[in-house]
Each structure stands twice: as C-alpha cells, then as structure tokens.
Amino acid sequence: MKFTLSWLKDHLDTQAGVAAIAEGLTRIGLEVEGIENPADALAPFVIARVLTAERHPQADKLQVLSVDAGGPDPLQVVCGAPNARAGLVGVFGPPGAYVPGSAITLKVAAIRGVESRGMMCSFRELELGQDHDGIIELAADAPVGTAYATWAGLDDPTIDVAITPNRQDCMGVRGIARDLAAAGLGTLKPLEVPTIGGAFPCPVPIAIEDAEGCPAFFGRLVRGVTNGASPDWLAARLKAVGQRSISALVDITNYMMIDVGRPLHVYDVAKLHGGLTARRAQAGETMLALNGRTYTLDDSMTVIADDATVHDIGGIMGGEHSGVSETTTDVLIECAYFTPERIARTGQTLALTSDARSRFERGVDPAFLADGLAIATGLVIDLCGGTPSQSIEAGTPPAAARSVAYDPGLAARLGGIDVAEDRQRDILARLGFAVDDSWNVTVPSWRRDVHGAADIVEEVVRIEGIDSIPSVALPRAEGVAKPTVTPEQALERRVRRAAAARGLNEAVTWSFVGEAEAAPFGGGAWTLANPISEDLKVMRPSLLPGLLSAGRRNRMRGAASVRLFEIGRRYGAEGERPTLGLLLAGDRTMRDWRGGRVQPFDAYDAKADVLALLGAAGAPVDRLQLLSDASAVYHPGRSGRLCLGPKTVLAEFGELHPATLRTFDLDGPAVAAEIFLDAIPQRRGSGHMREAYAPPGLQAVTRDFAFLVPADQPSDALVRAVRGADKAAIVQARLFDVFTGAGVPEGEKSLAIEVVLQPAERSFTEEELAAIAQRIVAAAAKLGARLRG
C-alpha cells in the first residue's frame, strides 16, 4: 500500500514529518517497507534562464547557450533542443548531477569542439513524463537558482506500508490516517461526502440474482460526460503510487480505491445491452478482461452481466468490451459489495490478481456503499461534467452492528500493560469504536477482523505502544530446572544425531506434494483447498516423495552419492505420524585401486542404517522380525518390513521399484527406508541418570556354527532362534557367511553364525560349553536346520 505524504495530509491534520510518521506507523503495527522522495533524485537540478542562444560553429542542429543558474557567472551549455532560445526559463543540471532518465552523470565536456558545462533538461530525462521534443519550459517568473523539485512541489515522499491480511481497513489512505490519529500523530479530518441530487431515474436496471456472492449492488448513471485526460494533480498522485494515468473516468476509480479503500467500476452505457445483473457465471462462459486475457468461468463465480454477455468478474476485473474510452458520453458507476470468500476462490481458480481483488477478499466496508458512490459521482461531475441520475440500491449490504462485551482489566491480564480506563475509551473512540457506560463496545463496520474481547485488547495495546509493555521474567521454581523435552522430542534428537553420525545429510522438504507424486504411495488423504500451486496440493502420505525429489535435484547437479534423511510428519487418514525417512542413491563407494569399480547402494545398506537408527531409538532390535511384504513402492524380493510381532511395523526398507523411480525421474538403483517413530515402544522411566558402564570381569567366548537350511529360508529367523537358545549365556549372534556350492546339497545353503558367550561368575567349563552348543543345535533344528558336517 503506497501513498504520498501530501495525500495522507488530505485526511490527517498533522505537523509531523515523514520520519515521525514512518516511526509511528511501524509502532502501531503498519510496517513501513520503504520511503522514496523524488526530490532526492532531482536535488542537483535548479531553475535557470537562457540569456543568449547562438548557433554552434560546427553543427547546424546545436546551439551554444549562455545560462544563468543563479551563480555569479553565466554558464556555457551546448544544447540540441529545437525550442532552446534566449529568455526561456527551464531546468538546468550542473556537472556531477545524475540524470535519471538517461542514466548518465553530467561532466564538463567538449561537444563538437565547444565546451559544455551542464545540461538543460527535458521531462523524460528527469522521469517526469514522456515529452522529449524539447527542454522544459517554465513560467517566466520562476525563481532562477531555486531547486526545481522544491519549486515544482515534487518534495512529496512516497511511503510504502505492508498491510497484514487482517487490516482491510488500512487498504486506503483514510484508514491509515485514522490509525495515526489514534496514535496521537494528528487529527482525522471529516470525510466530505457530497449530496448528489439525481436529475432523472437511472435508465439502466440493476438486479441481484446471486445474493450469496454479491449481497449489495449500488449504481448511478451520469449522462453527458467528457472522458479526457486527468488533471495534473490526479495524474501525479496516481503516478507517485505506481498507477498509470489512463483517463479521467478510470483514474477516478483507481483514486477512490487507494484514497478510501473502495474499489469501483465504470461501464460505457452505449456498450451495454439491457440492465446489469449480479449472478452466477454459467459453466463455460468466457470474458475478455481489461488485462487482454480471456478467462473461462464456472458456476462458482460471481459476475456482472447484461442481457447479452458477462462484463465483469465480480470484484476482480472488468471486461474490455464495456470499458470506457475517449468517446464515452454516458457512464454507469458500479459500487458493489462482494463476499470475500467468493472473491478469494474465484481469484485462485483463475490465477487472476488485481488491486480490487486484494481489497475485496480482505473485506471492504459494507456500510460505505452509498457514500462511496456519492463521492465517486462528485468526482466524475467535477472532472468530466455530466448530469447524474438517481441511484439504484439493489440488495442489502451486510452491515449489521456487532457488539463485544469488554472488561478494561483485560488490557493488563492479556496484554501485559495497565492502561487507564479513560485512556482505553479514548483510543477506541479514535479508532471508530463506540463504548457505552457498561463497556459494551460496538465494532465499526470497517473492522471485519474484530470479533472478541482479545481483539479489543490488541487495539488498545498497539496504540498505547507495544514498547510500553514491561519485560517480566517468567516464573521459575526453586532448585534445578526440570527437563522440558518430551519423550517424543528426545527420541527425535537421538535418531537425528545417530543418522548424522552415520554420514547421512538432513533434508527439510515440503509437507505438500503433487497428486502425481503422492499416487505411488497410495495417494493423499488430505487435499488443500487453497494450495500454493498444483505441485504442492496434497499433504504428503510419506516422507519419500520429498526425499526423492531432493535426490533427483542433487543427482542432476552432479552429486555422485546421495545420502539424505528427514524427520517429519506424514499425513494419513488416521492423522499425523512422526516418521524418519532416508534415501541412498548413486555410488556407495568410489573407484579405488583396492576395490576396483564403484559399488552402488543395495537393500542391505538401507537395512543396516535402519537397524542402527532403531537401536539408537531404543527399539528391541534383537527381537525384531523381518517380513518380506513391504509397500508397493519397493522392489519385491529386495525389500522388507521390520516388525515387533505381525502387526506392529517399526520400519520399511529396500530397493525402490523401477516404476517409483520413473515417477520421480531418478536414475536407479536407489534404496530408501522409513522408520515409524510413534510405533517404537517407549522406554520405561528409570530416572535421568544412566547406569555406570561396568565391563565384564571375564573374557567372552566365541563359537561358530554352520547350518544347512533350504535355499529360500530367510536367515533372520535362524539367527533369532540361536540367540534365544540360552538367553543367560548368549549375548550376541550374527550371520557372517552364506555359502552354496561344493559340499552343500542342491536346493540348500549353508548359513554360518558367530555366537558370543559371556560368562558371569566364573569361566565356562568344557561341559557347559558343550551343553550350550547342544541347546543351539536343538533350537536350530526346530526350524528345520541341521548342523553342517
């Protein structure tokens, strides 16, 4: 939201300078993003008089001027402007001045052999217009030597303010002036609303068929207008805030939108067929908008149409075929109220933005339709002439009074600042609220964002000054502070550190993915109503889509090995689930003289990382079961699930299916895994002190066993059976060799398992070791394994 200081002072009676106003705006919650003063760029340029103009000796189209710029001596300037002549008063740029329109810095130079000590400037060279046919001509009595920007009234800073979505009332200069007046930086001037006496009934009927999208539609015809160029004051004011002057009628609507936050639209009556109706669009209807683009509409959108076609996407943009031009003589002024939610959805669907939409979707003042129409009509009559009709007021704007029961003590309890009741009453009155003796606060019609007592506190506190809130330390109990980290947070910390320690790089990806990316994972259970884009429309059902996209970007940028992990939430029909996802893609090892060619990642790399992370999380890794039925995104036969029992799934891992890789355009092979952190059983509370490490007093004993099993039997069950053969003595069992070939029967394989036995009170005897071995062999036999001879 941009406005000039002089524009602000049309509504605010104040002596404050731009610095004080900028500080006050930020203090009350209207952050100033920038201040630009055109006079700063034009500071070196002064008013000068041409004393003499003689022909250049070396060029027919150049003249040598003698210029009085207010100094002790005249200056010699070479000029090629056709209107340069003796006696002309214009604008002079001395050496060292930067010319913004030409992007050059002036210096003393010889032009065709004649020295020139500056430049007489045109409007385009100073970025004050497009006129470049000659140098600027000022009034003959303009004071020579005076700074041109000051004399021309260009010393008018433009202030750019960031307006938050809840402050729809500050989308106009008057709303900002009201806030500054409440903050003590001046007095809000009364708004002058002319009384318009209609000379005849409005001949264009106005009706509403879609009261949900357009509750109120006011309008008036002005007959006999002349739509020429805007006066200098209006064109300059719009240009200062970044608006292009088009014509008087169009400029009036833009001026009203910025001045009082009231978007309007004007129609050339000669281009209408019948009356105007606010209705739902028909599916498939099209409209050529003022931006030159054609939009296809659907029946969820509110439009303004006549008997023949659609002329306006309600509250967003008008149509080109009914727009006003220099030939317009009769104009219909539209002043309507459109439902904010409908405007927002329509704009998102059409990907269409406009200044009008930004105001309507926040919510304009529903009680300002009649006054806004009257002010606009007055401007049209003053600038374009014409005779107004009586107004038509179709529908009823939703301007019912809202009241909030308020306790002035809430300012201290909720806002942390003690404000006297009289001061609170004064602040609210300055902001437009009405307060009765019982502290029932009537909310003004332009404050759609105020709903309860907490909102009233916010208004009081921001005007009184957030800086006035005293700093108060939070209460703290005596003694050592208790830990505040939840078990879930502690778990995430442990696995994050463990993943980083294993060489994985943490990634942070979007919680939203596209529908195509979610499809391989079963699709998304939740779809956003107002997504940032179609590629970020679905709440992710898995962490892998984001990791796969990140992996693809890294691989495309030349990363030979990708090792990523992420801790976040995945979103299913049952709710959010904390999850750790990891992706390994590319080369596991580089080429090396010891190992030869590169080695890619495989499913066992993912399994190793998963088991290590589950161990860091405190999961009973030794009791996990390995099942082969992983999700369809993984390669069958090269993936698995780790479970505690058949129903509690702690993790999935494996090589990704080729179809999954094609969906994400990732070169394979690639392996991935997901650990479901909420499925890991929590440790029982045993205090915050860990037991001191006590190494075994006796040396461990290692024994190797080789078993023959069917070729298709997983090794996991056999290792667990061996480990459970003697829980008191066996502390570790691991597979270290798989062999098929000579000495192993057809259809079988040999699994070699290393068993670590730890004595407790005394060393094992040979008899005890033999007994343990027998129990191991017996446990393996229950699974159909037999000891290899």
PDB file of C-alpha atoms in Angstrom, residues 86 92 229 419 479 525 630:
ATOM      1  CA  ALA A  86      17.014  33.335 -25.323  1.00  0.00           C
ATOM      2  CA  PHE A  92      19.460  23.040 -15.542  1.00  0.00           C
ATOM      3  CA  ALA A 229      -7.038  13.278 -19.642  1.00  0.00           C
ATOM      4  CA  VAL A 419      -3.924   1.282  30.665  1.00  0.00           C
ATOM      5  CA  GLY A 479      16.196 -25.613  42.573  1.00  0.00           C
ATOM      6  CA  ALA A 525      -5.714 -38.467   2.388  1.00  0.00           C
ATOM      7  CA  ALA A 630       6.879 -54.214   2.027  1.00  0.00           C
TER       8      ALA A 630
END
